[in-house]
Each structure stands twice: as structure tokens, then as C-alpha cells.
Coordinates of C-alpha atoms and ligand atoms in Angstrom, one line a residue:
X1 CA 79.1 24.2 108.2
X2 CA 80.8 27.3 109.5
X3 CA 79.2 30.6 108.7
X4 CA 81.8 32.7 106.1
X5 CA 80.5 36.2 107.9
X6 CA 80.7 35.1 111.5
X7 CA 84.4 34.1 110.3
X8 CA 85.1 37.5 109.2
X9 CA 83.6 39.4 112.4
X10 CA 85.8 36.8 114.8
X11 CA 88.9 37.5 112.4
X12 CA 88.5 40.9 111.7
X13 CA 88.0 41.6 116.0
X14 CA 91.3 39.3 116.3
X15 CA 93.1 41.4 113.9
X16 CA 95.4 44.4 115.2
X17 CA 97.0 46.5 112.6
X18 CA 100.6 47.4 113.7
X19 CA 101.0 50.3 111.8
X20 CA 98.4 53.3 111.1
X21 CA 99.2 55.4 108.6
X22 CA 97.1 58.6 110.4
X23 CA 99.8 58.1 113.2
X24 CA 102.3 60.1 110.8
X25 CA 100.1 63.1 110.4
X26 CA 100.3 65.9 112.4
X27 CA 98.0 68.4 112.4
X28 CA 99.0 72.0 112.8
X29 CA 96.5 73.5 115.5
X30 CA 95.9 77.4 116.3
X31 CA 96.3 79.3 119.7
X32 CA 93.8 82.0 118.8
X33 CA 90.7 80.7 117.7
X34 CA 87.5 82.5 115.6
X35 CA 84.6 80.2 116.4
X36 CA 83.0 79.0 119.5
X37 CA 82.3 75.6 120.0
X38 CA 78.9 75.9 118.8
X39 CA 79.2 77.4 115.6
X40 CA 80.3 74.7 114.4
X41 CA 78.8 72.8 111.5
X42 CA 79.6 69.2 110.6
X43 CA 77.4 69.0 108.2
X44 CA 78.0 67.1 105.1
X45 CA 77.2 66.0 101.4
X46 CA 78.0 63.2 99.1
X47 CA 76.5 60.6 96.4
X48 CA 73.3 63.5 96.5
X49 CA 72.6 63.1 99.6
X50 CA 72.8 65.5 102.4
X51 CA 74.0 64.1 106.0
X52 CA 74.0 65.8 109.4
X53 CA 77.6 64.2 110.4
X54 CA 81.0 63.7 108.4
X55 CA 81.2 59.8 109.6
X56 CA 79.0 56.8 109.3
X57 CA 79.0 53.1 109.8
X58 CA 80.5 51.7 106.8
X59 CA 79.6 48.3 105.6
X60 CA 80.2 45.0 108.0
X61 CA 78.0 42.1 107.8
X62 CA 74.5 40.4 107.0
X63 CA 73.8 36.8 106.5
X64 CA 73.8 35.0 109.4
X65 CA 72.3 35.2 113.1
X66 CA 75.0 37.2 114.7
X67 CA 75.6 39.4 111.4
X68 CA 71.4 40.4 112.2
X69 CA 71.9 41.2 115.4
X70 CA 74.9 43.0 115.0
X71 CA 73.0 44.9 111.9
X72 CA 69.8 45.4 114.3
X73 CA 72.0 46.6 117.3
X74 CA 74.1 49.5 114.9
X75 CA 71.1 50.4 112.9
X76 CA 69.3 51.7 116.1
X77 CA 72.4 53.5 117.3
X78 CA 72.8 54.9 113.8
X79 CA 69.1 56.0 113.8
X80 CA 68.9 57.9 117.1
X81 CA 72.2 59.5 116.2
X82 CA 71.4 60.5 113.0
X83 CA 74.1 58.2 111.1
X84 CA 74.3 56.7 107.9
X85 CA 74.3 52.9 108.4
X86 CA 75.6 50.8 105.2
X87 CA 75.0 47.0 105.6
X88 CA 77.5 44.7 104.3
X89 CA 76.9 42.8 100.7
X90 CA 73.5 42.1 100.3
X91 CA 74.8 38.7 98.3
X92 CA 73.9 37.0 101.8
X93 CA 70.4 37.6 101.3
X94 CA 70.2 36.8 97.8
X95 CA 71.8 33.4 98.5
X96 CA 69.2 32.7 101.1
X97 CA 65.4 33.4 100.8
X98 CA 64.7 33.0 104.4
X99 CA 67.6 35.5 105.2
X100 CA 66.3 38.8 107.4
X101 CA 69.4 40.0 108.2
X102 CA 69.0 43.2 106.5
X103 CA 66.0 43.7 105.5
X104 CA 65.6 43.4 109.5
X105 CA 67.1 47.3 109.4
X106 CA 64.7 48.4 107.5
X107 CA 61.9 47.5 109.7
X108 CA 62.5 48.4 112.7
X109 CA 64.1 51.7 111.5
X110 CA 62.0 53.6 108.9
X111 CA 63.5 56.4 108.7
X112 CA 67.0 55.4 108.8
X113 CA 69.7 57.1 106.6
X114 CA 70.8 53.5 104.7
X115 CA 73.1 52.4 102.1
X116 CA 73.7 49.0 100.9
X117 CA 76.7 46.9 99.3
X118 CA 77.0 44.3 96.7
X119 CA 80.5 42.9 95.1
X120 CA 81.6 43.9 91.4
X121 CA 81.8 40.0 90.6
X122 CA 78.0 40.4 90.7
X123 CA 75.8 41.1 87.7
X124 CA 74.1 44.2 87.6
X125 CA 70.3 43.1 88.4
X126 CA 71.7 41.9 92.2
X127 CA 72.5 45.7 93.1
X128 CA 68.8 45.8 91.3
X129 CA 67.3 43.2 93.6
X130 CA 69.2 45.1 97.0
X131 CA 68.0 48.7 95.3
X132 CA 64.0 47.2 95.3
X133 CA 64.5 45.2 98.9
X134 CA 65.8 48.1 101.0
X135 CA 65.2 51.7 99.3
X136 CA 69.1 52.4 99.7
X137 CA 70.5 56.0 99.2
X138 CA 72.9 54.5 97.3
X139 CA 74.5 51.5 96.5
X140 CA 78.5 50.2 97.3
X141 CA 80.1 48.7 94.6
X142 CA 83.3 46.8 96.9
X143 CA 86.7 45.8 94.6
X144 CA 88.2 43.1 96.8
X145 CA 90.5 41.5 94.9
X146 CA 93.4 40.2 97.2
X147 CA 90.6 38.8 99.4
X148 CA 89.1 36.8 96.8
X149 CA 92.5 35.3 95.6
X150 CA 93.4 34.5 99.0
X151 CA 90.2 33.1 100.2
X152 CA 90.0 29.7 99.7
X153 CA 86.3 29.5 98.0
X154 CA 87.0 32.6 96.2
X155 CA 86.4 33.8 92.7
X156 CA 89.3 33.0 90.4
X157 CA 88.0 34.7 87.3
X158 CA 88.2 38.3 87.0
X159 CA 87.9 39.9 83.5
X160 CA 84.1 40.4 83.6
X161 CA 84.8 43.1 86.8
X162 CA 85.4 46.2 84.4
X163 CA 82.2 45.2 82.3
X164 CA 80.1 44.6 85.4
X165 CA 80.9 47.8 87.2
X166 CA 80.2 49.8 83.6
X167 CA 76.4 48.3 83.5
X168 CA 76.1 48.8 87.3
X169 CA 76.3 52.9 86.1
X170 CA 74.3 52.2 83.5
X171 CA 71.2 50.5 85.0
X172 CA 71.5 51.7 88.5
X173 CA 69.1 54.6 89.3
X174 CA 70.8 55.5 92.5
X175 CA 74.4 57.3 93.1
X176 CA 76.8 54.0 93.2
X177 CA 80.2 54.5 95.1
X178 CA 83.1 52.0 94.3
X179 CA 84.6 50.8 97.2
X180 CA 87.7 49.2 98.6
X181 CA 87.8 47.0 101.4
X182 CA 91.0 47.9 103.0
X183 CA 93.7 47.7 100.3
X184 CA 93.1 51.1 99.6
X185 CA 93.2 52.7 96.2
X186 CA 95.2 55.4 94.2
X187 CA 95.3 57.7 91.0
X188 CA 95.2 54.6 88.7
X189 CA 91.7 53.1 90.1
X190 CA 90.4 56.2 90.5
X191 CA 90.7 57.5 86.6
X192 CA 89.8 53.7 85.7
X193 CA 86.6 54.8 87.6
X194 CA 86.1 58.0 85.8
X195 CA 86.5 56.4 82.5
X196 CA 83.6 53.9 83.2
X197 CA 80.9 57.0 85.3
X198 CA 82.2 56.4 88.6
X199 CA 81.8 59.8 90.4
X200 CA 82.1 58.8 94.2
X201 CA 85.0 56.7 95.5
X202 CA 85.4 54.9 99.0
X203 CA 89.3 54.5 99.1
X204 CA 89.5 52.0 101.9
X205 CA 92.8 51.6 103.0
X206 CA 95.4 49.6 105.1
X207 CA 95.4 50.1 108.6
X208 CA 92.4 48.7 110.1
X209 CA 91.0 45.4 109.1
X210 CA 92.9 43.0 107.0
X211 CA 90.8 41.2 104.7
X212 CA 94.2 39.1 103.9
X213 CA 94.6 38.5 107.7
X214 CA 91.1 37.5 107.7
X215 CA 91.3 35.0 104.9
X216 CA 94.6 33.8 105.4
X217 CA 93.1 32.5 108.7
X218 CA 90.8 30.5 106.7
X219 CA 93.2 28.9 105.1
X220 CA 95.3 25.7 105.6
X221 CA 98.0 27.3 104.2
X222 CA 98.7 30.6 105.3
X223 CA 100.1 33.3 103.1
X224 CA 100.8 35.7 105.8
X225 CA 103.2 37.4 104.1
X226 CA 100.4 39.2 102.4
X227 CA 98.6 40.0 105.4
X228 CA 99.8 43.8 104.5
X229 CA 98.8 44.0 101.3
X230 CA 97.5 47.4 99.7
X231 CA 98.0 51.0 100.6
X232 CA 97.1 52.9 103.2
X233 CA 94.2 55.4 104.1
X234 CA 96.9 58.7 104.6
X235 CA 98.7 57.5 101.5
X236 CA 95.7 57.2 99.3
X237 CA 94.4 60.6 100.3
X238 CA 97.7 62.0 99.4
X239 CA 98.0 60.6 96.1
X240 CA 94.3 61.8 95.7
X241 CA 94.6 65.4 96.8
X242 CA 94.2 66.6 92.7
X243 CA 91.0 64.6 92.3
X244 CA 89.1 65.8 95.7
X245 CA 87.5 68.6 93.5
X246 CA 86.8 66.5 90.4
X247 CA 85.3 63.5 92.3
X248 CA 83.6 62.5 95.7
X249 CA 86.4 60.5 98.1
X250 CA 85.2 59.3 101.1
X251 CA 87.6 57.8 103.3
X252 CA 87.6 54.9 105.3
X253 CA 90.1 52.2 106.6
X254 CA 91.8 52.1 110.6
X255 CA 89.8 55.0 111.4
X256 CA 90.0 55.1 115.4
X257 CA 88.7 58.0 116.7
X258 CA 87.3 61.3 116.0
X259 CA 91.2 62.8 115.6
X260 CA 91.5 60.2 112.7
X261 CA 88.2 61.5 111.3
X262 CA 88.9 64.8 111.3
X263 CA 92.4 64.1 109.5
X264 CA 90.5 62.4 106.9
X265 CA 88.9 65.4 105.9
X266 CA 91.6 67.6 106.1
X267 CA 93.0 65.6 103.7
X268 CA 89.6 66.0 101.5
X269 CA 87.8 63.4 101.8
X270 CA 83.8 64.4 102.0
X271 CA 83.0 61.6 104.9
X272 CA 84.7 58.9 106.6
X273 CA 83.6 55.6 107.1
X274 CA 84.3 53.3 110.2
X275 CA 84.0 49.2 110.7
X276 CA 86.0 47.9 113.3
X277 CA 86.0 50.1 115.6
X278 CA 82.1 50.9 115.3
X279 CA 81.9 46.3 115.3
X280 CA 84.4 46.5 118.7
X281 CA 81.9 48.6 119.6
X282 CA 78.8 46.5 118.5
X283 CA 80.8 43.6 121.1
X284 CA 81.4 45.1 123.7
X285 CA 78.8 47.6 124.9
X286 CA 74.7 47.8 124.8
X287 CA 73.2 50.3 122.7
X288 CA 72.8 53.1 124.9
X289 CA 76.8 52.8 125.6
X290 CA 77.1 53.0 121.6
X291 CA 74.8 55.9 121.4
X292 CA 76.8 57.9 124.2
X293 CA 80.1 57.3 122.7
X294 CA 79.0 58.1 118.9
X295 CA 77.2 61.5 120.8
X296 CA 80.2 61.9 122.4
X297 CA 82.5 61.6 119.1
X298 CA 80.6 64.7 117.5
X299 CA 81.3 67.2 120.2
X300 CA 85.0 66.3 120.0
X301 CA 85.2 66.3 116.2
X302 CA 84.0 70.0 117.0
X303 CA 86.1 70.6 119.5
X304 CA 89.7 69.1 117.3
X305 CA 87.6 71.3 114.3
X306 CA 87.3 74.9 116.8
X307 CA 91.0 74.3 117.5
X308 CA 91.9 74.4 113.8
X309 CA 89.8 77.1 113.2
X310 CA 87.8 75.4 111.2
X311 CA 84.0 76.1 110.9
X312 CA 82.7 73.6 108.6
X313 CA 84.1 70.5 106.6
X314 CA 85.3 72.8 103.6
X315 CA 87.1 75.0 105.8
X316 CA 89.1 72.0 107.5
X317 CA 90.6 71.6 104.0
X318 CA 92.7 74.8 104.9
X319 CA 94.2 73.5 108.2
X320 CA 97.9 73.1 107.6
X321 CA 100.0 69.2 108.5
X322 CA 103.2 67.9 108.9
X323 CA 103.9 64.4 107.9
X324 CA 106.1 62.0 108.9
X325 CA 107.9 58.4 108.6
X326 CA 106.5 55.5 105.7
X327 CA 104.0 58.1 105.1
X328 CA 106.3 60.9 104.4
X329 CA 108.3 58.6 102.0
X330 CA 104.8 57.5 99.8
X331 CA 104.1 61.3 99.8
X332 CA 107.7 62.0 98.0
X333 CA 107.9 59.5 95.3
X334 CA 106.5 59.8 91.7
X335 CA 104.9 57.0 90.3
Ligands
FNR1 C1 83.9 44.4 106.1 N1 84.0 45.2 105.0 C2 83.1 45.0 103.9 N2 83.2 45.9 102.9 C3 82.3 45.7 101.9 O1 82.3 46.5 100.9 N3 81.3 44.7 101.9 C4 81.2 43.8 102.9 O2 80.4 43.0 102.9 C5 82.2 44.0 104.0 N4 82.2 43.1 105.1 C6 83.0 43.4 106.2 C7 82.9 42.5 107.3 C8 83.6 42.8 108.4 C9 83.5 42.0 109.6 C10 84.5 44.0 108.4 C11 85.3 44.3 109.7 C12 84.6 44.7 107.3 C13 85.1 46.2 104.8 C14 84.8 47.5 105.5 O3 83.6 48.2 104.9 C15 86.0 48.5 105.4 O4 86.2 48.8 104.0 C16 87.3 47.9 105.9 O5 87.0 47.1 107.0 C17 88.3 48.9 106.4 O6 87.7 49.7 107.4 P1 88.1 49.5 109.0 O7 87.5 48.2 109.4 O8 89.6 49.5 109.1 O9 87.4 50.6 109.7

């Protein structure tokens, strides 16, 4: 039988999004700068926890033999680079006893900065079970509901979500973050959220992976016509810019490079999160290859931040943009 997760790596590398959303910002730089290139701090904070760098690897995979080594292979980048590694749903390993995908990480990295992930369909006492097997900082919570109705073995029923994610805050000891997958999500979700103790929100949005792509290519019949379903990362932070002080928003979704990273935040979100272009990356290149392009990413986010005049993450909030085309139009209406 043909592994679910190695599907979604060899879909989710096939996949090129033809629109990014962080294409129609424009940032607005400054000739005469106050900060030297070393003065500048990318330091960060969210869900309680303090992190040397604005960016991390978001959640990919677990549960198979390639998902492991793919988790082994980014969780030693991420630890001698200081990163935040998040593994993918740790349903994998509950499924499977014999599964050492993720706990793997753990092991050969104790002192990594990790996260974990489990699915809203699941019951509280999984994100339990993940919380005791790998000491997470915190624990994602993913919303992926276009996935599941397009993926063929998916979950059909869906009124137990709201309850689910309200005991998750109850019984979970550690900051939880609710999580898209890619479809992004706006003002509505967010105050949903709120209502049930949500305080930190990845927004995920269009413009990287398709999780419709992916599962439409699982499918005998394809419903293609989805494949851009959701909204996107720029447009989500937009529609979000009120709640940036109220709630944590981490951004994630067809980041590419640092210049996307950076717009992220000057758009307020606290961190960014990357997956396919960190599991490119995982593909193509050995570790030390990884490690000197993630090294190399932090020196230019400096550099893009020094000609913004911008010392630190807060004061990027200040730098000025322009925006343009589909995402101009989003920005204007009221909905
Ligand atoms: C994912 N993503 C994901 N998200 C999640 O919450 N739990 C998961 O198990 C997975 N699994 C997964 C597998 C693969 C192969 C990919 C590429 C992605 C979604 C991911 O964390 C992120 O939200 C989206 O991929 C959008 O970001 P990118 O890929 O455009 O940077």
C-alpha cells in the first residue's frame, strides 16, 4: 500500500503555485540608514517562548521511512542553526507503535527548539500522548478542511471540530497555536478562536503548497477546479492588521525567501513559518548545504531589515508598502 505522507512530499514538490500573493507588496526602502548591519536584532517571541530567529521549519511530515529521514535531516540543520523545528501530525505515530519518525528528532537532538502538530478531528488526549512523547514547546492544532473533503479517505464528519479544539485549551498544559494548512484564514476564524482561548494563530495561506492540488492528485476524479481554494498569506495579514496586538499571528504559506519573510512581519506577524521551500531544500542538498543557506538567510533578513531601518522585529512594523493587483483588490473590499 502506498504511504499517504510520501504522497504528500512527491505532490507537494510537484506543485507550483502560479500566483504569490507577497509578489504584490512593495516595500518602501530608505536611502539614509541609522543602523549598521550588526546591530541588528532578529530576535523573537511567541506561544511563551523566546526564539533567536523570526523563521522556523513549519510542520511537514512523520510516518514513514522517507518522512524520518527527512525529519532527521531538518532537525540537525534546525539544531545547529538555532531553528524551531515543528514535525508534522504526530497521528503517524499514534497509528503505528513501531513508528520512530519523530521521536527520532528528539534523540539525536536534545536540545532542539521543537514543536509538534496533531489535527482538530483528534480528541484531546492525542495532543496529550505527542505533549508526553516529545516535550514540545507547544503544540499545532491544523484546521484542514478542504483537504479532508477532497481527500479520498478523508473525514466526512465535522461538527465535533469546535468542541475538540475547546478541550484541547482546556487540558493542554502547553501554548497551543491553531493552524491552517495553506487556505489561509481571516477575521471570522480568528474571533471563532478567541471565543474558544485561542491566543496564537498560524494563518497559513495560498501560495505555496496546495493541499487541494495534493489530494486532487489522489484522486480518480479530479476536482481541480479547487486546486486554489482559500486565501492568501498577504491577504490574511491584511485582513488581520487590528488583531496583531490582541493575538499572536504567525505567518506561513509560499514563503520563498528571506524578502518574503521579512514582508511577513512587516505586516505583523511575530514569525514565519516555511515548508516547501525548507522540503525543496531537504531534496536537493546535504545538510551542510542546508545549514549554509539557512545561515545565509539570517544575514540577508538583516540586511532587507538595515535598509528599512529597521532594528528589530517591532520596529519593521513601521516600514511603509505599496500594494498592488488581486491583492490590492482583497485589501479594498469590506466584508
Ligand atoms: C504540510 N503541512 C502540514 N501542516 C500541518 O499542520 N500538519 C501536517 O502534518 C502537515 N503536513 C505537511 C506535509 C507536507 C509535505 C507539506 C509540504 C506541508 C502544511 C504546512 O505546515 C504549511 O501550512 C503549508 O504547507 C503552507 O506552507 P508552504 O508549504 O507554502 O511553505
Amino acid at each position: 500500500m502506498k504511504n499517504r505522507k510520501d504522497d504528500h512530499i512527491k505532490y507537494a514538490l510537484e506543485h507550483e503555485s502560479e500566483y504569490n500573493s507577497f509578489d504584490d507588496v512593495e516595500l518602501i526602502h530608505s536611502s539614509i540608514p541609522k543602523y549598521n548591519l550588526d546591530e541588528i536584532d532578529l530576535s523573537t517571541h511567541f506561544a511563551s517562548h523566546d526564539f533567536e530567529f523570526p523563521f522556523f521549519i513549519n510542520a511537514i511530515t512523520g510516518g514513514s521511512e522517507n518522512a524520518k529521514k527527512i525529519n532527521q535531516k531538518l532537525a540537525k540543520v534546525a539544531n545547529e542553526c538555532n531553528l524551531l523545528f515543528v514535525t508534522g501530525s504526530y497521528s503517524a505515530a499514534l497509528k503505528n507503535s513501531d513508528d520512530d519518525s519523530f521521536n527520532i528528532v528528539k534523540k539525536e537532538n536534545p536540545d532542539l527548539q521543537l514543536a509538534t502538530n496533531i489535527g482538530i478531528d483528534k480528541n484531546y488526549t492525542a495532543g496529550i500522548a505527542a505533549i508526553k512523547a516529545l516535550n514540545p514547546l507547544f503544540l499545532q492544532v491544523h484546521v484542514n478542511l478542504m483537504q479532508e473533503l477532497i481527500m479520498p479517505e478523508g473525514s466526512r464528519n465535522f461538527n465535533e471540530w469546535e468542541n475538540n479544539l475547546r478541550e484541547f485549551v482546556q487540558n493542554i498544559e502547553i501554548p497551543i497555536i491553531l493552524k491552517e494548512v495553506g487556505f489561509g484564514m481571516i477575521e471570522d476564524t480568528i474571533k471563532q478562536g478567541i471565543g474558544l482561548g485561542i491566543k496564537t494563530f498560524d494563518i497559513s495561506g495560498r501560495g505555496g503548497t496546495s493541499f487541494a492540488f495534493i489530494e486532487n492528485m489522489r484522486r480518480e476524479n479530479s476536482l481541480d477546479y479547487l486546486n486554489n481554494w482559500g486565501q492568501t498569506t498577504v491577504s490574511c495579514l491584511l485582513n488581520l492588521k487590528d488583531y496583531t496586538d490582541k493575538v499572536e499571528i504567525i505567518a506561513s504559506g509560499g514563503v520563498r525567501n528571506p524578502l518574503d519573510m521579512i514582508k511577513c512581519l512587516v505586516l505583523g506577524a511575530k514569525a514565519v513559518g516555511l515548508s516547501r521551500t525548507i522540503l525543496e531544500l531537504a531534496v536537493k542538498y546535504d545538510v551542510e548545504n542546508i545549514i549554509k543557506i539557512v545561515e545565509n538567510w539570517k544575514t540577508e533578513c538583516k540586511m532587507i531589515m538595515c535598509a528599512l531601518n529597521a532594528k528589530n522585529i517591532k520596529e519593521l512594523q513601521n516600514t511603509k508598502y505599496v500594494l498592488y493587483g488581486k491583492t490590492l483588490e482583497f485589501s479594498m473590499q469590506k466584508f
